[in-house]
mmCIF file of C-alpha atoms in Angstrom:
data_model
loop_
_atom_site.group_PDB
_atom_site.id
_atom_site.type_symbol
_atom_site.label_atom_id
_atom_site.label_comp_id
_atom_site.label_asym_id
_atom_site.label_seq_id
_atom_site.Cartn_x
_atom_site.Cartn_y
_atom_site.Cartn_z
ATOM 1 C CA VAL A 1 4.622 -59.493 50.012
ATOM 2 C CA LEU A 2 4.001 -55.796 49.440
ATOM 3 C CA THR A 3 0.413 -54.547 49.428
ATOM 4 C CA GLN A 4 -0.320 -51.095 48.049
ATOM 5 C CA SER A 5 -3.418 -49.070 48.795
ATOM 6 C CA PRO A 6 -5.626 -47.729 47.523
ATOM 7 C CA GLY A 7 -5.779 -49.516 44.189
ATOM 8 C CA THR A 8 -6.956 -46.318 42.532
ATOM 9 C CA LEU A 9 -6.813 -42.773 43.871
ATOM 10 C CA SER A 10 -8.865 -40.026 42.218
ATOM 11 C CA LEU A 11 -7.685 -36.495 42.951
ATOM 12 C CA SER A 12 -7.529 -33.082 41.324
ATOM 13 C CA PRO A 13 -4.418 -31.082 40.366
ATOM 14 C CA GLY A 14 -3.201 -29.084 43.330
ATOM 15 C CA GLU A 15 -4.385 -31.649 45.866
ATOM 16 C CA ARG A 16 -2.232 -33.844 48.077
ATOM 17 C CA ALA A 17 -1.819 -37.556 47.371
ATOM 18 C CA THR A 18 -0.961 -40.158 49.991
ATOM 19 C CA LEU A 19 -0.087 -43.644 48.770
ATOM 20 C CA SER A 20 0.517 -46.585 51.094
ATOM 21 C CA CYS A 21 2.762 -49.635 50.834
ATOM 22 C CA ARG A 22 2.522 -52.286 53.532
ATOM 23 C CA ALA A 23 4.932 -55.215 53.842
ATOM 24 C CA SER A 24 3.996 -58.600 55.234
ATOM 25 C CA GLN A 25 7.308 -58.670 57.111
ATOM 26 C CA SER A 26 9.513 -55.887 58.365
ATOM 27 C CA VAL A 27 11.641 -54.342 55.614
ATOM 28 C CA SER A 28 15.201 -54.246 56.888
ATOM 29 C CA SER A 29 17.113 -50.972 56.904
ATOM 30 C CA SER A 30 14.242 -49.197 55.149
ATOM 31 C CA HIS A 31 15.126 -50.977 51.914
ATOM 32 C CA LEU A 32 12.139 -49.617 50.041
ATOM 33 C CA ALA A 33 11.857 -47.676 46.795
ATOM 34 C CA TRP A 34 9.049 -45.973 44.884
ATOM 35 C CA TYR A 35 8.615 -45.729 41.123
ATOM 36 C CA GLN A 36 6.329 -43.809 38.791
ATOM 37 C CA GLN A 37 5.173 -45.371 35.533
ATOM 38 C CA LYS A 38 3.304 -43.621 32.767
ATOM 39 C CA ALA A 39 1.503 -45.472 29.995
ATOM 40 C CA GLY A 40 3.892 -46.994 27.469
ATOM 41 C CA GLN A 41 6.975 -45.996 29.438
ATOM 42 C CA ALA A 42 9.461 -47.722 31.702
ATOM 43 C CA PRO A 43 9.195 -47.042 35.425
ATOM 44 C CA ARG A 44 11.113 -44.067 36.815
ATOM 45 C CA LEU A 45 12.808 -44.172 40.205
ATOM 46 C CA LEU A 46 11.418 -41.583 42.615
ATOM 47 C CA ILE A 47 12.503 -42.602 46.112
ATOM 48 C CA PHE A 48 15.045 -45.055 47.550
ATOM 49 C CA GLY A 49 15.939 -45.917 51.122
ATOM 50 C CA ALA A 50 12.301 -45.136 51.987
ATOM 51 C CA SER A 51 12.853 -41.364 52.017
ATOM 52 C CA SER A 52 15.727 -40.311 49.716
ATOM 53 C CA ARG A 53 14.718 -38.620 46.492
ATOM 54 C CA ALA A 54 16.390 -39.800 43.306
ATOM 55 C CA THR A 55 18.293 -37.356 41.128
ATOM 56 C CA GLY A 56 16.053 -34.810 39.444
ATOM 57 C CA ILE A 57 12.885 -35.698 41.358
ATOM 58 C CA PRO A 58 10.896 -32.618 42.467
ATOM 59 C CA ASP A 59 10.621 -31.985 46.180
ATOM 60 C CA ARG A 60 6.835 -32.326 46.070
ATOM 61 C CA PHE A 61 7.553 -36.080 46.159
ATOM 62 C CA SER A 62 8.477 -37.439 49.577
ATOM 63 C CA GLY A 63 8.724 -40.863 51.144
ATOM 64 C CA SER A 64 8.413 -41.929 54.748
ATOM 65 C CA GLY A 65 7.947 -44.964 56.929
ATOM 66 C CA SER A 66 9.834 -47.897 58.372
ATOM 67 C CA GLY A 67 9.269 -51.472 59.397
ATOM 68 C CA THR A 68 6.171 -52.624 57.551
ATOM 69 C CA ASP A 69 4.414 -49.340 56.701
ATOM 70 C CA PHE A 70 5.625 -46.892 54.094
ATOM 71 C CA THR A 71 4.073 -43.847 52.453
ATOM 72 C CA LEU A 72 4.651 -41.864 49.294
ATOM 73 C CA THR A 73 3.283 -38.332 49.517
ATOM 74 C CA ILE A 74 2.867 -35.980 46.591
ATOM 75 C CA THR A 75 2.014 -32.453 47.626
ATOM 76 C CA ARG A 76 0.334 -30.094 45.145
ATOM 77 C CA LEU A 77 -0.354 -32.580 42.343
ATOM 78 C CA GLU A 78 0.752 -31.494 38.891
ATOM 79 C CA PRO A 79 -0.958 -32.810 35.711
ATOM 80 C CA GLU A 80 2.133 -34.884 34.887
ATOM 81 C CA ASP A 81 1.930 -36.712 38.246
ATOM 82 C CA PHE A 82 -1.101 -38.767 37.248
ATOM 83 C CA ALA A 83 0.336 -42.212 36.639
ATOM 84 C CA VAL A 84 0.784 -45.613 38.299
ATOM 85 C CA TYR A 85 3.058 -45.853 41.328
ATOM 86 C CA TYR A 86 4.875 -48.958 42.554
ATOM 87 C CA CYS A 87 6.806 -49.706 45.705
ATOM 88 C CA GLN A 88 9.716 -52.147 45.717
ATOM 89 C CA GLN A 89 11.448 -53.872 48.610
ATOM 90 C CA TYR A 90 15.065 -54.961 48.173
ATOM 91 C CA GLY A 91 17.844 -56.666 50.092
ATOM 92 C CA SER A 92 18.591 -60.364 49.778
ATOM 93 C CA SER A 93 15.788 -60.523 47.209
ATOM 94 C CA SER A 94 13.406 -58.089 45.592
ATOM 95 C CA SER A 95 9.714 -57.662 44.881
ATOM 96 C CA PHE A 96 7.202 -55.037 43.850
ATOM 97 C CA GLY A 97 3.788 -54.046 45.104
ATOM 98 C CA GLN A 98 0.823 -54.359 42.776
ATOM 99 C CA GLY A 99 0.642 -50.613 42.129
ATOM 100 C CA THR A 100 -1.623 -47.644 42.828
ATOM 101 C CA ARG A 101 -3.211 -45.807 39.925
ATOM 102 C CA LEU A 102 -3.419 -42.047 40.501
ATOM 103 C CA GLU A 103 -6.090 -40.628 38.215
ATOM 104 C CA ILE A 104 -7.522 -37.183 37.598
ATOM 105 C CA LYS A 105 -10.829 -36.575 39.328
ATOM 106 C CA GLN B 1 24.634 -41.071 29.825
ATOM 107 C CA LEU B 2 23.926 -44.699 30.644
ATOM 108 C CA GLN B 3 21.490 -46.438 28.318
ATOM 109 C CA LEU B 4 20.127 -49.974 28.259
ATOM 110 C CA GLN B 5 18.519 -51.642 25.271
ATOM 111 C CA GLU B 6 16.683 -54.954 25.241
ATOM 112 C CA SER B 7 16.780 -57.190 22.184
ATOM 113 C CA GLY B 8 15.424 -60.585 21.231
ATOM 114 C CA PRO B 9 12.497 -62.375 19.578
ATOM 115 C CA GLY B 10 9.099 -60.806 20.002
ATOM 116 C CA LEU B 11 7.329 -64.125 19.597
ATOM 117 C CA VAL B 12 8.133 -67.423 21.323
ATOM 118 C CA LYS B 13 6.230 -70.691 21.057
ATOM 119 C CA PRO B 14 4.845 -72.415 24.142
ATOM 120 C CA SER B 15 7.258 -74.843 25.844
ATOM 121 C CA GLU B 16 10.255 -73.168 24.169
ATOM 122 C CA THR B 17 12.943 -70.960 25.719
ATOM 123 C CA LEU B 18 12.737 -67.182 25.818
ATOM 124 C CA SER B 19 16.126 -65.500 25.356
ATOM 125 C CA LEU B 20 16.743 -61.774 25.680
ATOM 126 C CA THR B 21 19.864 -59.630 25.721
ATOM 127 C CA CYS B 22 20.415 -56.209 27.241
ATOM 128 C CA THR B 23 23.157 -54.034 25.769
ATOM 129 C CA VAL B 24 24.639 -51.437 28.092
ATOM 130 C CA SER B 25 26.053 -48.247 26.576
ATOM 131 C CA GLY B 26 27.491 -45.120 28.138
ATOM 132 C CA GLY B 27 28.903 -47.066 31.069
ATOM 133 C CA SER B 28 30.653 -50.286 32.028
ATOM 134 C CA ILE B 29 28.915 -53.452 33.084
ATOM 135 C CA ARG B 30 31.991 -54.073 35.254
ATOM 136 C CA SER B 31 30.819 -51.412 37.686
ATOM 137 C CA GLY B 32 31.551 -52.464 41.239
ATOM 138 C CA SER B 33 28.578 -50.493 42.454
ATOM 139 C CA HIS B 34 25.820 -52.123 40.476
ATOM 140 C CA TYR B 35 23.956 -55.280 39.705
ATOM 141 C CA TRP B 36 22.119 -55.836 36.431
ATOM 142 C CA GLY B 37 18.561 -57.078 36.455
ATOM 143 C CA TRP B 38 15.475 -58.174 34.576
ATOM 144 C CA ILE B 39 11.908 -57.181 35.399
ATOM 145 C CA ARG B 40 8.756 -58.022 33.474
ATOM 146 C CA GLN B 41 5.235 -56.622 33.217
ATOM 147 C CA PRO B 42 2.325 -58.616 31.740
ATOM 148 C CA PRO B 43 -0.075 -56.483 29.718
ATOM 149 C CA GLY B 44 -2.182 -54.343 32.033
ATOM 150 C CA LYS B 45 -0.536 -55.751 35.157
ATOM 151 C CA GLY B 46 2.188 -54.884 37.632
ATOM 152 C CA LEU B 47 5.948 -55.304 37.771
ATOM 153 C CA GLU B 48 7.671 -58.588 38.599
ATOM 154 C CA TRP B 49 11.372 -58.892 39.424
ATOM 155 C CA LEU B 50 12.955 -61.908 37.733
ATOM 156 C CA ALA B 51 16.692 -61.964 38.297
ATOM 157 C CA SER B 52 19.811 -59.921 38.997
ATOM 158 C CA SER B 53 23.513 -60.473 38.519
ATOM 159 C CA PHE B 54 26.842 -58.907 39.402
ATOM 160 C CA HIS B 55 29.445 -58.719 36.641
ATOM 161 C CA SER B 56 31.508 -61.420 38.345
ATOM 162 C CA GLY B 57 28.654 -63.904 38.060
ATOM 163 C CA SER B 58 26.922 -63.734 41.447
ATOM 164 C CA THR B 59 23.257 -64.250 40.665
ATOM 165 C CA TYR B 60 19.938 -63.725 42.431
ATOM 166 C CA TYR B 61 16.598 -65.128 41.330
ATOM 167 C CA SER B 62 12.932 -64.703 42.090
ATOM 168 C CA PRO B 63 11.907 -67.703 44.199
ATOM 169 C CA TYR B 64 8.789 -68.032 42.048
ATOM 170 C CA LEU B 65 10.750 -68.546 38.824
ATOM 171 C CA GLN B 66 14.066 -69.875 40.059
ATOM 172 C CA SER B 67 13.632 -73.258 38.390
ATOM 173 C CA ARG B 68 13.085 -71.724 34.934
ATOM 174 C CA VAL B 69 15.170 -68.559 34.786
ATOM 175 C CA ALA B 70 18.867 -67.871 34.269
ATOM 176 C CA ILE B 71 20.793 -64.617 34.002
ATOM 177 C CA SER B 72 24.305 -64.222 32.670
ATOM 178 C CA VAL B 73 26.756 -61.396 32.026
ATOM 179 C CA ASP B 74 29.146 -61.005 29.083
ATOM 180 C CA THR B 75 31.652 -58.345 30.096
ATOM 181 C CA SER B 76 33.445 -58.488 26.731
ATOM 182 C CA LYS B 77 30.298 -57.287 24.993
ATOM 183 C CA ASN B 78 28.957 -55.112 27.844
ATOM 184 C CA GLN B 79 25.783 -57.173 27.759
ATOM 185 C CA PHE B 80 23.726 -59.333 30.044
ATOM 186 C CA SER B 81 21.114 -61.900 29.134
ATOM 187 C CA LEU B 82 17.980 -63.650 30.346
ATOM 188 C CA ARG B 83 16.827 -67.173 29.598
ATOM 189 C CA LEU B 84 13.387 -68.389 30.603
ATOM 190 C CA THR B 85 12.592 -72.007 29.836
ATOM 191 C CA SER B 86 9.309 -73.854 29.243
ATOM 192 C CA VAL B 87 7.339 -70.696 28.560
ATOM 193 C CA THR B 88 3.554 -70.496 28.549
ATOM 194 C CA ALA B 89 1.082 -67.767 27.700
ATOM 195 C CA ALA B 90 1.471 -66.493 31.260
ATOM 196 C CA ASP B 91 5.011 -65.421 30.363
ATOM 197 C CA THR B 92 3.711 -62.932 27.798
ATOM 198 C CA ALA B 93 4.940 -59.565 29.029
ATOM 199 C CA VAL B 94 7.055 -56.506 28.438
ATOM 200 C CA TYR B 95 10.536 -57.436 29.627
ATOM 201 C CA TYR B 96 12.732 -54.666 31.020
ATOM 202 C CA CYS B 97 16.419 -54.711 31.773
ATOM 203 C CA ALA B 98 17.698 -52.307 34.393
ATOM 204 C CA ARG B 99 20.722 -51.253 36.421
ATOM 205 C CA GLN B 100 20.390 -52.039 40.094
ATOM 206 C CA GLU B 101 22.235 -50.420 42.939
ATOM 207 C CA ARG B 102 24.571 -52.686 44.887
ATOM 208 C CA ILE B 103 24.239 -51.522 48.474
ATOM 209 C CA VAL B 104 26.903 -53.876 49.783
ATOM 210 C CA ALA B 105 28.001 -57.338 48.687
ATOM 211 C CA THR B 106 24.979 -59.677 48.431
ATOM 212 C CA VAL B 107 22.504 -56.865 49.056
ATOM 213 C CA LEU B 108 20.344 -55.847 46.108
ATOM 214 C CA GLY B 109 19.134 -52.290 45.769
ATOM 215 C CA TRP B 110 16.835 -50.111 43.738
ATOM 216 C CA PHE B 111 16.648 -49.891 39.941
ATOM 217 C CA ASP B 112 17.869 -46.492 38.814
ATOM 218 C CA THR B 113 18.157 -46.854 35.039
ATOM 219 C CA TRP B 114 15.782 -48.844 32.845
ATOM 220 C CA GLY B 115 15.628 -49.916 29.232
ATOM 221 C CA ARG B 116 12.534 -49.091 27.231
ATOM 222 C CA GLY B 117 11.293 -52.665 27.412
ATOM 223 C CA THR B 118 10.507 -55.265 24.787
ATOM 224 C CA LEU B 119 7.221 -57.118 24.372
ATOM 225 C CA VAL B 120 7.511 -60.872 24.199
ATOM 226 C CA THR B 121 4.409 -62.810 23.234
ATOM 227 C CA VAL B 122 4.138 -66.531 23.856
ATOM 228 C CA SER B 123 1.904 -68.062 21.242
ATOM 229 C CA SER B 124 1.902 -70.889 18.730
#
């Protein structure tokens, strides 16, 4: 089970966002991804392998962590970054966290 | 450019079977580097992985739905499909199909390309 926190994060453009994803069991080989979803759209892959950025993702997005604790950091928030973010663990099976809503303060 | 498009009924009656198809264009479903998967999202809620399949037929299912869900691949049509039996209102959701990285054999990966999703409502 993946637990994301906080449920909602209220920040202003230009600020730094730190989103957490905690697994109930160790995630092998850092098999963790992050997605961004905007209203009415499909999710977009941001990070895979815990820290590798997907093609075309700005370098203000970064992922870190291992074992059971993972973090998505967005430095210098842009207006288009306000969305819902999901983590996903993968391997022999797959599951998603419940999401963190990043809203404009 | 790879594109995925979901198709199927937007309304299904309770206790019946939900059937959806995903058509892959701009690439081959026979890719040795990818699985093909289904994910759903109930209105206002989070994402739920349902099933994934390799083109050869190796399949992987969510343990929570394993008894009701089936995924299949039709390489001749470059399509893959989802069947969900005995549906209830709780199965109302936007259903997405997506391409999934195949890290190594039997190891599922991340979803890098998604369809736009299709809303399926379960109601009489």
